[in-house]
């Protein structure tokens, strides 16, 4: 008992040190019939006539023979992971006939995965959700630079703010920050604005002055514009903000690239993490809940504590401006993946859409990839397979594929879960009033209803928490609202004035729902009307009349987004499946305990990792697979981590470390966790 209390007191002392050093914390088929692609010199598709060069019959490891024979690799999945793997491998190797790459994707266009899109029958661009590019997406930006025809600054807008909304209305606008305090003309500049001098005694100037000299993430709450009630009182008071300090102990204790840290925290739900931290109800409802939506996309009770801490760290806390985000100026499919596809195909990469993989079998040292086909079996014979698919697709493939189900790394794939998403794009009758002088977006004008434009004045993006407007089907559903006239060039008011007839002009709102299981099976009209109700409830504006919808598209992605529930990291494999060479995997849910990245960035990183491992296995010497490391801990966080590491090694807690006030509360109540 004495040792137990000693351990608690040491953790209490450590947490008090953290608070003393810190301030308030605020805290992703071949449907045509064609024959088996055998190991002959050339194979021709029986239906489309496309020619596929086949490798030599015997693939020999260059390390063993001194000369590399051509080998065939099949990549399953045409999203960021699949394309990034093909980019890494094909950059140099394919020109020397060292490798043949075939990319298969179930979608007809085979480009973009969940970031893919297409043109509707009315020639309007449609996407399966809007995807952001955060400041720490360094590997993503790097691989985009390698695509001919893609200029990162030409494709992406500037870093922009995001507005957070809870069921009680607007909460805050997260200001855009720079990575460092810069010098311009002898004056310090932070986030594009001058750091005020000491003689400027306004609330804003004092906050900016303090933020300029605080390490991340302590600058974030000082620079965020917190909304106030009509009475003038802040929705989050000082006590609410200070309750965020309760997460400091866990944040310092949880190391992003440590398997042991993931083991300690991944088994626990994030709800326990916030309870032990003493986060107030207001803090959770107003700030944490919307952030859980935009990051791991699930409520606290169904989210791993490790996933929550990792998400908050990567997207908001690890560096100055980590929460800053850029948006594509148009369709990601058209602006990024179309030129990328042309580049890969020019190198000789075969990209085939409408090719849903049914199963994978191993024959001696070769693999047979069997595709769904209405006209009979289609089998591709290959030397290696790279899975670049989501969690549920991986689970289905493992269940149907002896080559996968026999591996130790895939034995728990049946436990993998996905989040259901619904993307609604509404093309609306434009308002007769053009609202101008709007900030935060690529363009400053919009033709949406003036009430909506006014409410979204500081940002074209509204991140909304659950339970909006007491709408039952939105009880656990989070969503984002995007004013695409301020984000996409093609919809901008200025583009319209020069290129589009007045009768053809439309205002465009996109509403992307996450955890949409309760209404995914409604018809398109019902979901479109639900989207209008959700916008009205979140922004507190009059509901747009359904008659004002000129055109609408509803895209459903059932269980398609990775779900980081408790224990999910236990089922996350490394990029190589099995001891022997030939089977690899990449994606945003792979290697969770490795490189500290998420979403698109994680997909790109694991694709480069998979390319590196495959290249080593098969003796490919020219693969472009350099990985940019995640941002290092700040000196302050690094010092705190050392203390936490020492404390855990000496007196390890058996549960998540509580905040000092929760610890005292437990002591007084007589109920404490060791």
PDB file of C-alpha atoms in Angstrom, residues 405-557:
ATOM      1  CA  UNK A 405      -5.169 -16.160 -44.261  1.00  0.00           C
ATOM      2  CA  UNK A 406      -2.195 -18.466 -43.629  1.00  0.00           C
ATOM      3  CA  UNK A 407      -0.038 -15.556 -42.441  1.00  0.00           C
ATOM      4  CA  UNK A 408       0.345 -14.685 -38.762  1.00  0.00           C
ATOM      5  CA  UNK A 409       0.130 -10.956 -39.535  1.00  0.00           C
ATOM      6  CA  UNK A 410      -3.385 -11.290 -40.996  1.00  0.00           C
ATOM      7  CA  UNK A 411      -5.007 -13.553 -38.388  1.00  0.00           C
ATOM      8  CA  UNK A 412      -6.938 -10.658 -36.827  1.00  0.00           C
ATOM      9  CA  UNK A 413      -7.936  -8.902 -40.050  1.00  0.00           C
ATOM     10  CA  UNK A 414     -11.516 -10.076 -39.451  1.00  0.00           C
ATOM     11  CA  UNK A 415     -11.590  -7.707 -36.465  1.00  0.00           C
ATOM     12  CA  UNK A 416     -10.787  -4.639 -38.574  1.00  0.00           C
ATOM     13  CA  UNK A 417     -13.576  -2.083 -38.807  1.00  0.00           C
ATOM     14  CA  UNK A 418     -14.415   0.849 -41.023  1.00  0.00           C
ATOM     15  CA  UNK A 419     -16.244   4.165 -40.738  1.00  0.00           C
ATOM     16  CA  UNK A 420     -19.152   4.811 -43.111  1.00  0.00           C
ATOM     17  CA  UNK A 421     -19.036   8.161 -44.889  1.00  0.00           C
ATOM     18  CA  UNK A 422     -21.493  10.012 -47.111  1.00  0.00           C
ATOM     19  CA  UNK A 423     -20.448  12.929 -49.329  1.00  0.00           C
ATOM     20  CA  UNK A 424     -23.179  15.293 -50.520  1.00  0.00           C
ATOM     21  CA  UNK A 425     -22.492  17.966 -53.130  1.00  0.00           C
ATOM     22  CA  UNK A 426     -25.320  20.460 -53.573  1.00  0.00           C
ATOM     23  CA  UNK A 427     -25.497  22.748 -56.603  1.00  0.00           C
ATOM     24  CA  UNK A 428     -27.878  25.513 -55.570  1.00  0.00           C
ATOM     25  CA  UNK A 429     -29.661  28.420 -57.156  1.00  0.00           C
ATOM     26  CA  UNK A 430     -27.316  31.344 -56.535  1.00  0.00           C
ATOM     27  CA  UNK A 431     -28.374  34.169 -54.295  1.00  0.00           C
ATOM     28  CA  UNK A 432     -29.000  37.461 -56.051  1.00  0.00           C
ATOM     29  CA  UNK A 433     -26.672  38.981 -53.485  1.00  0.00           C
ATOM     30  CA  UNK A 434     -22.966  38.272 -53.922  1.00  0.00           C
ATOM     31  CA  UNK A 435     -21.318  38.337 -50.501  1.00  0.00           C
ATOM     32  CA  UNK A 436     -17.791  39.744 -50.697  1.00  0.00           C
ATOM     33  CA  UNK A 437     -14.810  40.434 -48.424  1.00  0.00           C
ATOM     34  CA  UNK A 438     -14.855  36.949 -46.946  1.00  0.00           C
ATOM     35  CA  UNK A 439     -11.612  35.651 -45.418  1.00  0.00           C
ATOM     36  CA  UNK A 440      -9.858  32.329 -44.996  1.00  0.00           C
ATOM     37  CA  UNK A 441     -10.455  30.904 -48.467  1.00  0.00           C
ATOM     38  CA  UNK A 442      -8.918  30.913 -51.924  1.00  0.00           C
ATOM     39  CA  UNK A 443     -11.641  33.321 -53.074  1.00  0.00           C
ATOM     40  CA  UNK A 444     -13.433  35.997 -51.079  1.00  0.00           C
ATOM     41  CA  UNK A 445     -16.878  35.935 -52.734  1.00  0.00           C
ATOM     42  CA  UNK A 446     -19.824  33.562 -52.676  1.00  0.00           C
ATOM     43  CA  UNK A 447     -23.381  33.252 -53.927  1.00  0.00           C
ATOM     44  CA  UNK A 448     -24.704  31.074 -51.116  1.00  0.00           C
ATOM     45  CA  UNK A 449     -27.410  32.533 -48.929  1.00  0.00           C
ATOM     46  CA  UNK A 450     -26.139  35.731 -47.269  1.00  0.00           C
ATOM     47  CA  UNK A 451     -26.960  34.314 -43.823  1.00  0.00           C
ATOM     48  CA  UNK A 452     -24.708  31.311 -44.460  1.00  0.00           C
ATOM     49  CA  UNK A 453     -21.980  33.484 -45.961  1.00  0.00           C
ATOM     50  CA  UNK A 454     -22.033  35.741 -42.902  1.00  0.00           C
ATOM     51  CA  UNK A 455     -21.837  32.815 -40.486  1.00  0.00           C
ATOM     52  CA  UNK A 456     -18.887  31.341 -42.433  1.00  0.00           C
ATOM     53  CA  UNK A 457     -17.209  34.690 -42.920  1.00  0.00           C
ATOM     54  CA  UNK A 458     -13.851  33.727 -41.375  1.00  0.00           C
ATOM     55  CA  UNK A 459     -13.495  30.335 -43.018  1.00  0.00           C
ATOM     56  CA  UNK A 460     -15.102  28.423 -45.904  1.00  0.00           C
ATOM     57  CA  UNK A 461     -14.799  25.270 -43.794  1.00  0.00           C
ATOM     58  CA  UNK A 462     -17.022  24.437 -40.818  1.00  0.00           C
ATOM     59  CA  UNK A 463     -16.071  21.396 -38.728  1.00  0.00           C
ATOM     60  CA  UNK A 464     -19.172  20.236 -36.848  1.00  0.00           C
ATOM     61  CA  UNK A 465     -19.579  17.931 -33.872  1.00  0.00           C
ATOM     62  CA  UNK A 466     -22.305  15.402 -33.140  1.00  0.00           C
ATOM     63  CA  UNK A 467     -25.966  15.785 -32.120  1.00  0.00           C
ATOM     64  CA  UNK A 468     -26.669  18.819 -34.268  1.00  0.00           C
ATOM     65  CA  UNK A 469     -30.168  20.253 -33.954  1.00  0.00           C
ATOM     66  CA  UNK A 470     -31.447  17.236 -32.028  1.00  0.00           C
ATOM     67  CA  UNK A 471     -31.637  15.392 -35.351  1.00  0.00           C
ATOM     68  CA  UNK A 472     -31.777  11.759 -34.271  1.00  0.00           C
ATOM     69  CA  UNK A 473     -29.753  10.289 -37.155  1.00  0.00           C
ATOM     70  CA  UNK A 474     -26.983  12.794 -36.416  1.00  0.00           C
ATOM     71  CA  UNK A 475     -26.606  11.724 -32.785  1.00  0.00           C
ATOM     72  CA  UNK A 476     -23.156  10.215 -33.446  1.00  0.00           C
ATOM     73  CA  UNK A 477     -22.509  11.734 -36.857  1.00  0.00           C
ATOM     74  CA  UNK A 478     -19.970  14.479 -37.390  1.00  0.00           C
ATOM     75  CA  UNK A 479     -19.716  16.449 -40.607  1.00  0.00           C
ATOM     76  CA  UNK A 480     -17.914  19.232 -42.450  1.00  0.00           C
ATOM     77  CA  UNK A 481     -19.478  22.016 -44.493  1.00  0.00           C
ATOM     78  CA  UNK A 482     -17.490  23.466 -47.400  1.00  0.00           C
ATOM     79  CA  UNK A 483     -18.337  26.549 -49.448  1.00  0.00           C
ATOM     80  CA  UNK A 484     -16.689  25.444 -52.694  1.00  0.00           C
ATOM     81  CA  UNK A 485     -17.146  28.811 -54.393  1.00  0.00           C
ATOM     82  CA  UNK A 486     -14.449  30.066 -52.031  1.00  0.00           C
ATOM     83  CA  UNK A 487     -12.232  26.982 -52.378  1.00  0.00           C
ATOM     84  CA  UNK A 488     -12.352  25.803 -56.020  1.00  0.00           C
ATOM     85  CA  UNK A 489     -11.409  27.947 -59.010  1.00  0.00           C
ATOM     86  CA  UNK A 490     -14.039  26.363 -61.249  1.00  0.00           C
ATOM     87  CA  UNK A 491     -16.877  27.495 -58.981  1.00  0.00           C
ATOM     88  CA  UNK A 492     -15.542  30.937 -58.061  1.00  0.00           C
ATOM     89  CA  UNK A 493     -17.682  34.000 -58.655  1.00  0.00           C
ATOM     90  CA  UNK A 494     -14.930  35.678 -60.701  1.00  0.00           C
ATOM     91  CA  UNK A 495     -14.566  32.614 -62.946  1.00  0.00           C
ATOM     92  CA  UNK A 496     -18.320  32.538 -63.438  1.00  0.00           C
ATOM     93  CA  UNK A 497     -18.460  36.183 -64.474  1.00  0.00           C
ATOM     94  CA  UNK A 498     -15.997  35.563 -67.321  1.00  0.00           C
ATOM     95  CA  UNK A 499     -16.793  32.022 -68.405  1.00  0.00           C
ATOM     96  CA  UNK A 500     -20.270  30.843 -67.383  1.00  0.00           C
ATOM     97  CA  UNK A 501     -23.655  32.073 -68.572  1.00  0.00           C
ATOM     98  CA  UNK A 502     -25.744  33.568 -65.799  1.00  0.00           C
ATOM     99  CA  UNK A 503     -28.421  30.876 -66.115  1.00  0.00           C
ATOM    100  CA  UNK A 504     -25.794  28.164 -65.617  1.00  0.00           C
ATOM    101  CA  UNK A 505     -24.210  29.632 -62.498  1.00  0.00           C
ATOM    102  CA  UNK A 506     -24.674  27.783 -59.203  1.00  0.00           C
ATOM    103  CA  UNK A 507     -23.633  28.132 -55.589  1.00  0.00           C
ATOM    104  CA  UNK A 508     -21.943  24.962 -54.337  1.00  0.00           C
ATOM    105  CA  UNK A 509     -21.973  23.482 -50.859  1.00  0.00           C
ATOM    106  CA  UNK A 510     -20.361  20.173 -49.938  1.00  0.00           C
ATOM    107  CA  UNK A 511     -21.430  18.375 -46.774  1.00  0.00           C
ATOM    108  CA  UNK A 512     -19.319  15.348 -45.818  1.00  0.00           C
ATOM    109  CA  UNK A 513     -20.770  13.097 -43.111  1.00  0.00           C
ATOM    110  CA  UNK A 514     -18.706  10.681 -41.012  1.00  0.00           C
ATOM    111  CA  UNK A 515     -20.104   7.710 -39.069  1.00  0.00           C
ATOM    112  CA  UNK A 516     -23.214   7.884 -41.212  1.00  0.00           C
ATOM    113  CA  UNK A 517     -24.515   4.361 -40.609  1.00  0.00           C
ATOM    114  CA  UNK A 518     -27.942   5.544 -39.448  1.00  0.00           C
ATOM    115  CA  UNK A 519     -28.905   7.127 -42.765  1.00  0.00           C
ATOM    116  CA  UNK A 520     -26.585   5.753 -45.443  1.00  0.00           C
ATOM    117  CA  UNK A 521     -29.456   3.692 -46.907  1.00  0.00           C
ATOM    118  CA  UNK A 522     -31.802   6.664 -47.376  1.00  0.00           C
ATOM    119  CA  UNK A 523     -32.385   7.705 -50.973  1.00  0.00           C
ATOM    120  CA  UNK A 524     -30.505  10.621 -52.518  1.00  0.00           C
ATOM    121  CA  UNK A 525     -33.339  13.141 -52.080  1.00  0.00           C
ATOM    122  CA  UNK A 526     -33.733  12.278 -48.397  1.00  0.00           C
ATOM    123  CA  UNK A 527     -29.993  12.587 -47.768  1.00  0.00           C
ATOM    124  CA  UNK A 528     -29.847  15.898 -49.662  1.00  0.00           C
ATOM    125  CA  UNK A 529     -32.639  17.261 -47.480  1.00  0.00           C
ATOM    126  CA  UNK A 530     -30.854  15.955 -44.369  1.00  0.00           C
ATOM    127  CA  UNK A 531     -27.748  17.839 -45.489  1.00  0.00           C
ATOM    128  CA  UNK A 532     -29.742  21.071 -45.711  1.00  0.00           C
ATOM    129  CA  UNK A 533     -31.144  20.481 -42.220  1.00  0.00           C
ATOM    130  CA  UNK A 534     -27.644  19.792 -40.885  1.00  0.00           C
ATOM    131  CA  UNK A 535     -26.289  23.046 -42.349  1.00  0.00           C
ATOM    132  CA  UNK A 536     -29.166  24.991 -40.813  1.00  0.00           C
ATOM    133  CA  UNK A 537     -28.708  23.347 -37.393  1.00  0.00           C
ATOM    134  CA  UNK A 538     -24.935  23.838 -37.287  1.00  0.00           C
ATOM    135  CA  UNK A 539     -24.804  27.430 -38.515  1.00  0.00           C
ATOM    136  CA  UNK A 540     -28.067  28.601 -36.988  1.00  0.00           C
ATOM    137  CA  UNK A 541     -29.315  29.841 -40.370  1.00  0.00           C
ATOM    138  CA  UNK A 542     -32.656  29.372 -42.172  1.00  0.00           C
ATOM    139  CA  UNK A 543     -32.938  26.036 -43.973  1.00  0.00           C
ATOM    140  CA  UNK A 544     -32.385  26.256 -47.712  1.00  0.00           C
ATOM    141  CA  UNK A 545     -35.505  25.216 -49.622  1.00  0.00           C
ATOM    142  CA  UNK A 546     -35.094  21.855 -51.338  1.00  0.00           C
ATOM    143  CA  UNK A 547     -36.563  23.482 -54.444  1.00  0.00           C
ATOM    144  CA  UNK A 548     -33.377  25.554 -54.654  1.00  0.00           C
ATOM    145  CA  UNK A 549     -31.318  22.436 -55.375  1.00  0.00           C
ATOM    146  CA  UNK A 550     -30.420  22.584 -59.064  1.00  0.00           C
ATOM    147  CA  UNK A 551     -28.373  19.388 -58.995  1.00  0.00           C
ATOM    148  CA  UNK A 552     -27.035  17.071 -56.315  1.00  0.00           C
ATOM    149  CA  UNK A 553     -24.761  14.070 -55.985  1.00  0.00           C
ATOM    150  CA  UNK A 554     -24.644  11.670 -53.045  1.00  0.00           C
ATOM    151  CA  UNK A 555     -21.685   9.302 -52.759  1.00  0.00           C
ATOM    152  CA  UNK A 556     -21.716   6.545 -50.150  1.00  0.00           C
ATOM    153  CA  UNK A 557     -18.592   4.843 -48.796  1.00  0.00           C
TER     154      UNK A 557
END
